[in-house]
Amino acid sequence: MTGERVTATPEAREAIQRLKREVGPIMFYQPGGCFDGSLPICFKLVEFIIGENDIFLGKVDGTPVYIDSRQYEEWKNTQLVLDVAPGESVGFSIAAGDNLHFVTKSNFMKADFVIR
Amino acid sequence: METLVEHKSLRTRRIYAMPGQPGSIVSVKAKYENFIGGRWIKPSMGHYMDDLSPVNGRRITKVPRSTMEDVELALDAAHEDKDAWAETSLADRAMVLNRIADAIELNLEMLSVAETYESGKPVRETLNQDIPLAADHFRYFAGATRTLEGSITEIDRDTVSYHFHEPVGVVAQIIPFNFPILLAAWKIAPALAAGNCTIVKPSSSTPWSILKLMELIQDIVPPGVVNVITGPGPEIGRALASNRRVAKVAFTGKTVTGKLIMQYTAENLIPSTTELGGKSPNIFFEDVMSKDDEFREKAIEGLVLYAFNKGEVSTCPSRALIQESVYHEFMDLALDKIRRIKEGNPFDTSTQVGPQASEQQLEKVMAYVDIGKQEGAKLLIGGHRAKVAESIKDGYYFEPTVFEGDNRMRIFQEEIFGPVLSVTTFKDEADAVRIANDSAFGLGAGVWTRDSMRAYRIGRAIKAGRVWINNYHIYPAGPAFSGYRISGIGGENHKMMLDQYTQTKNLLISYNSKPMGLF
C-alpha cells in the first residue's frame, strides 16, 4: 500500500468505472459508524451537497472521496480502501452492482503517512 | 428487564416453528405486493427483490422492487383520500387507531414470530417489547387525538385570534431495519392521529413483517391512509423524500442519510424529523457494588443490555463507564453474565441473542472488532462469529463482545450497531460527565447509582435526549425520544409529535364593523 489517504481494490475500481458509464459522475462519502456505519455512501456527484465541514480525502480513478470532519479526526491514521462485498446496498447508497455493495476497509497507516 | 406485559412464554419455554414450516403460526406467501390505496398493487415495472432472513440466510419471500412510478401511484392514492381522512372526526380517528392496536394485540404471537424471522431478534424480545409496545403506541396516540385543541386569544374586545392545527397532508416515513414494526408504529400513529395520510417505506432488508401488519389492518384503515411501498433506498427513499407532493418527511437511520434527507427537504422547503445514531454511555458508580442485592443484579443486567436486539439499537448502551474503584469486581460479575448469554435459534423463547439483521451488518461488526484490536483495545470476551446449530449455520450470528480501552478510540466513538461493548473507567463524577459527553452523538445515556441526588446531577449534566436512571432500554409511549447533536431532530413517542405533523393555521377576526380610519 502507498501513503494515499484513499485507494480501492480492482473490484471496486471496476464497479466505479461501470457506474460512471451507467449513472454518470459519482462521489463517495465516508460517514462515521451509524446504522450501516462504516459503509461508504456512493452518491451521484451533484446529489449530496459538500459543505464546510466535509474534508476531501482524495480521488479514486477520478471519483472524489469525502469524509465528515469529525470522522476525519478519528480516522487520521487510517487509510481507506474501497472494496465491494456481496449483498444489497443499504441506505441511500448506489449499489456497486447486482447484489453488490461498497465497503470500506481500514488500514492503520504508519505515522509518516499521516497528512496533517 | 422491566416489561409492560410479561408474555406467558417467558415462564414456560417454547420453541416456535419457523414461518413457512409445518406447524408455524405465520403464513408466508411466495410473493407480496405494495399496499396502495387499500389494495395490493403489483410493481409497475414488474420487478421483485428477495427478502432474506438473518436466521438462516435463506429467502423469506419476494417483495416489489418498486420504482418512481410506484411512488407516484402511492402519492395519487394518498392525495385522493387525504381530505376525507383529515375531515374524519376525532372520535373516528381514535377508533381506527384503537382498532389497529386491537388487531396487533390479537395477533401478538403471529406478529412476534414474523418479526423474529424478518429481523433475527429473539422472540422473547418481540413478544415482550416490539409488538406490545407497537400496539400501545397506537393506543397512546388514539388518546392524544382526543386531546387535540386549538386556542383562542382575545386580542381586544372585538378582535379574536383562533389557532387551528391542520394536518399537513401526505407524509413520507422511512423506517429502519432494527425495529421494522415498532418504529413503523412510532411514525404511523402520530401521523394518522394528526389527520395525515402516509407513505411508508420499510428498509430494503426488512420489508416483509410490516406487510404482514398491513394484512391485519387493511380492512380497519380507510383506503389511502396508510400505504406501504418496498424497494431500494437509493431509488424509493430518494424519490419520496424529494417529491413535491410530500408535505413532511420522517426518517430514522444513519446520520449521513439524515443529512441527505434534510438537503432534499430544504429544496422543497418542507419539515423533516430525523432520528439518527448514537454511542450512548452507561455509567456505573461505585455505590452499585456496596451491597450484594437485587439492585446490584439489576445494574449488572443494565450493562449487559448492550446485547439487547443484538446491539442493533440507536440507543445501544455501547460505552460502559465504570468507576475505577469497583471496576474489576463489577466487570467480573458482568462478564460472568455475558458468558452465560444464550445465543442461537431466535424462535426459542429462552434465546437471548439472535443473528445480526443482515450480512452487511455482520461484516461491519467484524470490521469493528478488527479495528478495536488494531487500535490496541483489550478484548475481554467474544470477538468471533458464534457457533450455532447446523440448521441455522448460514445465519449472521456474532458473539457478545466486550473491549476495554480508551474513549478516544474509534470503537468508543463510532456506532457499531452490533453486540460490541467498549468499556472504560472514570475517577469521579466530573470525569464521568467529561467522558460521557466526549462524543459527537447525544441520543441515550444510562446512570446507575443508589444516590438519587447524584443521579439527578449526572442526568442533567449529560448531553443526551434520553437519560435512563437505574434502568435502560425502556420505551413506553409518552416520554419524548430525541437526540442532541448529530443524533437528530425529533421528539417521537410524545404527543408533541402532533405539532410536527400539523400546520398551525391562524384566523384573525374582527367582530367590529367600524373602519380602521387609516385611509
XYZ file of C-alpha atoms in Angstrom, chain B residues 91-295:
205
model
C -63.592 10.066 17.722
C -63.472 8.092 14.481
C -59.752 8.734 14.006
C -59.099 7.481 17.528
C -61.295 4.466 16.877
C -59.220 3.488 13.834
C -56.009 3.762 15.885
C -57.517 1.707 18.720
C -58.653 -0.950 16.270
C -55.142 -1.166 14.835
C -53.922 -1.730 18.403
C -56.597 -4.399 18.922
C -55.518 -6.198 15.729
C -51.876 -6.146 16.831
C -52.728 -7.477 20.288
C -54.980 -10.229 18.940
C -52.123 -11.331 16.701
C -49.300 -10.778 19.183
C -47.679 -14.180 18.784
C -48.032 -14.279 14.995
C -46.519 -10.822 14.529
C -43.768 -11.554 17.048
C -42.707 -14.712 15.250
C -42.870 -12.936 11.868
C -40.758 -10.061 13.222
C -38.224 -12.510 14.615
C -37.964 -14.237 11.249
C -37.560 -10.909 9.488
C -35.045 -9.240 11.797
C -33.409 -12.050 13.780
C -34.323 -10.529 17.126
C -35.096 -13.160 19.763
C -38.785 -13.941 20.099
C -38.602 -13.160 23.846
C -37.972 -9.565 22.797
C -40.631 -9.368 20.084
C -43.261 -10.958 22.376
C -42.477 -8.656 25.284
C -41.205 -5.470 23.720
C -41.598 -4.817 19.991
C -45.151 -5.937 19.398
C -46.880 -4.983 22.702
C -45.188 -1.570 22.530
C -46.338 -1.112 18.924
C -49.956 -1.773 19.991
C -49.633 0.559 22.972
C -48.225 3.283 20.757
C -51.393 3.314 18.678
C -53.450 3.493 21.890
C -51.402 6.411 23.203
C -51.952 8.407 20.022
C -55.621 7.376 19.893
C -55.875 9.106 23.272
C -53.763 12.051 22.166
C -56.068 12.595 19.176
C -58.934 13.314 21.551
C -56.891 15.992 23.292
C -56.120 17.965 20.108
C -57.071 21.541 20.850
C -56.549 24.857 19.161
C -56.541 28.106 21.084
C -58.430 31.363 21.168
C -56.928 34.665 22.216
C -58.972 37.775 22.821
C -56.625 40.353 21.290
C -59.017 43.106 22.300
C -62.740 43.283 22.982
C -63.684 42.734 19.316
C -60.609 41.080 17.814
C -60.123 37.375 18.268
C -57.331 35.089 17.181
C -58.035 31.398 16.561
C -55.325 28.761 16.167
C -56.187 25.562 14.362
C -53.855 22.583 13.908
C -54.461 21.331 10.408
C -52.987 18.092 9.067
C -50.044 18.726 6.730
C -51.461 16.301 4.166
C -49.391 13.425 2.820
C -46.205 12.448 4.634
C -43.344 10.091 3.773
C -41.948 7.878 6.526
C -38.739 5.915 6.103
C -38.296 3.040 8.565
C -35.001 1.357 9.523
C -34.245 -2.360 9.778
C -33.712 -2.626 13.511
C -37.340 -2.375 14.681
C -39.349 -2.875 11.462
C -42.786 -2.918 13.137
C -42.232 -0.883 16.309
C -40.536 2.060 14.602
C -43.211 1.985 11.899
C -45.755 2.326 14.723
C -43.764 5.233 16.203
C -44.191 7.030 12.902
C -47.576 5.924 11.591
C -49.509 6.515 14.846
C -48.793 10.262 15.266
C -49.155 10.939 11.521
C -52.622 9.367 11.478
C -53.606 10.865 14.823
C -52.895 14.310 13.381
C -55.077 13.550 10.348
C -52.448 12.830 7.690
C -52.087 10.100 5.097
C -48.732 8.349 4.956
C -46.479 6.526 2.558
C -44.245 4.160 4.444
C -41.019 2.778 3.049
C -39.579 -0.081 5.107
C -35.886 -0.876 4.997
C -34.954 -2.969 1.974
C -33.525 -5.597 4.328
C -36.744 -5.873 6.396
C -39.709 -5.189 4.087
C -41.972 -8.166 4.862
C -43.112 -8.046 8.505
C -44.808 -4.678 8.032
C -46.695 -6.158 5.083
C -47.968 -8.830 7.492
C -49.191 -5.981 9.691
C -50.912 -4.392 6.673
C -52.741 -7.680 6.017
C -54.176 -7.414 9.534
C -55.273 -3.795 9.295
C -56.248 -3.478 5.642
C -59.959 -3.528 6.498
C -59.538 -1.260 9.536
C -57.727 1.689 7.998
C -59.600 3.656 5.315
C -58.071 3.220 1.820
C -55.149 5.504 1.020
C -54.472 6.498 4.633
C -51.559 4.092 5.084
C -49.604 2.992 2.013
C -46.513 0.784 2.039
C -44.088 0.511 -0.841
C -40.939 -1.605 -0.780
C -37.753 -1.118 -2.716
C -34.187 0.078 -2.581
C -33.401 3.194 -0.517
C -31.412 4.987 -3.221
C -34.424 4.951 -5.547
C -37.553 4.825 -3.405
C -36.315 6.686 -0.353
C -34.933 9.415 -2.553
C -37.992 9.585 -4.812
C -40.190 10.034 -1.740
C -38.031 12.455 0.202
C -37.562 14.766 -2.756
C -41.123 14.610 -4.089
C -43.052 17.873 -4.189
C -46.302 16.126 -3.284
C -44.869 15.122 0.101
C -45.544 17.611 2.912
C -43.196 16.200 5.536
C -40.528 13.518 5.775
C -39.830 11.411 8.850
C -36.672 9.372 8.832
C -34.826 7.049 11.182
C -31.444 5.856 10.056
C -27.885 6.896 9.781
C -26.579 10.386 10.274
C -25.331 10.938 6.722
C -28.650 9.825 5.242
C -30.388 12.159 7.690
C -28.265 14.952 6.292
C -29.239 13.971 2.760
C -32.935 13.893 3.734
C -32.608 17.398 5.135
C -30.970 18.544 1.909
C -33.935 17.214 -0.079
C -36.492 18.730 2.258
C -34.619 22.041 2.246
C -35.019 22.072 -1.523
C -38.797 21.734 -1.185
C -38.950 23.859 1.986
C -40.774 21.185 3.958
C -40.101 19.975 7.509
C -38.437 16.724 8.457
C -37.752 14.748 11.579
C -34.573 12.716 11.696
C -33.851 10.131 14.375
C -30.204 9.222 13.875
C -27.392 7.353 15.553
C -25.861 7.168 18.990
C -22.966 5.947 21.070
C -24.661 6.014 24.405
C -22.705 5.987 27.674
C -23.866 3.741 30.506
C -22.338 4.990 33.765
C -21.906 2.814 36.847
C -20.942 4.475 40.149
C -19.098 2.574 42.875
C -22.104 2.515 45.201
C -23.895 -0.031 42.978
C -21.434 -2.545 44.425
C -21.949 -1.559 48.067
C -24.493 -4.328 48.663
C -24.997 -7.783 47.236
C -28.675 -7.330 46.474
C -31.338 -7.160 43.785
C -30.267 -3.672 42.670
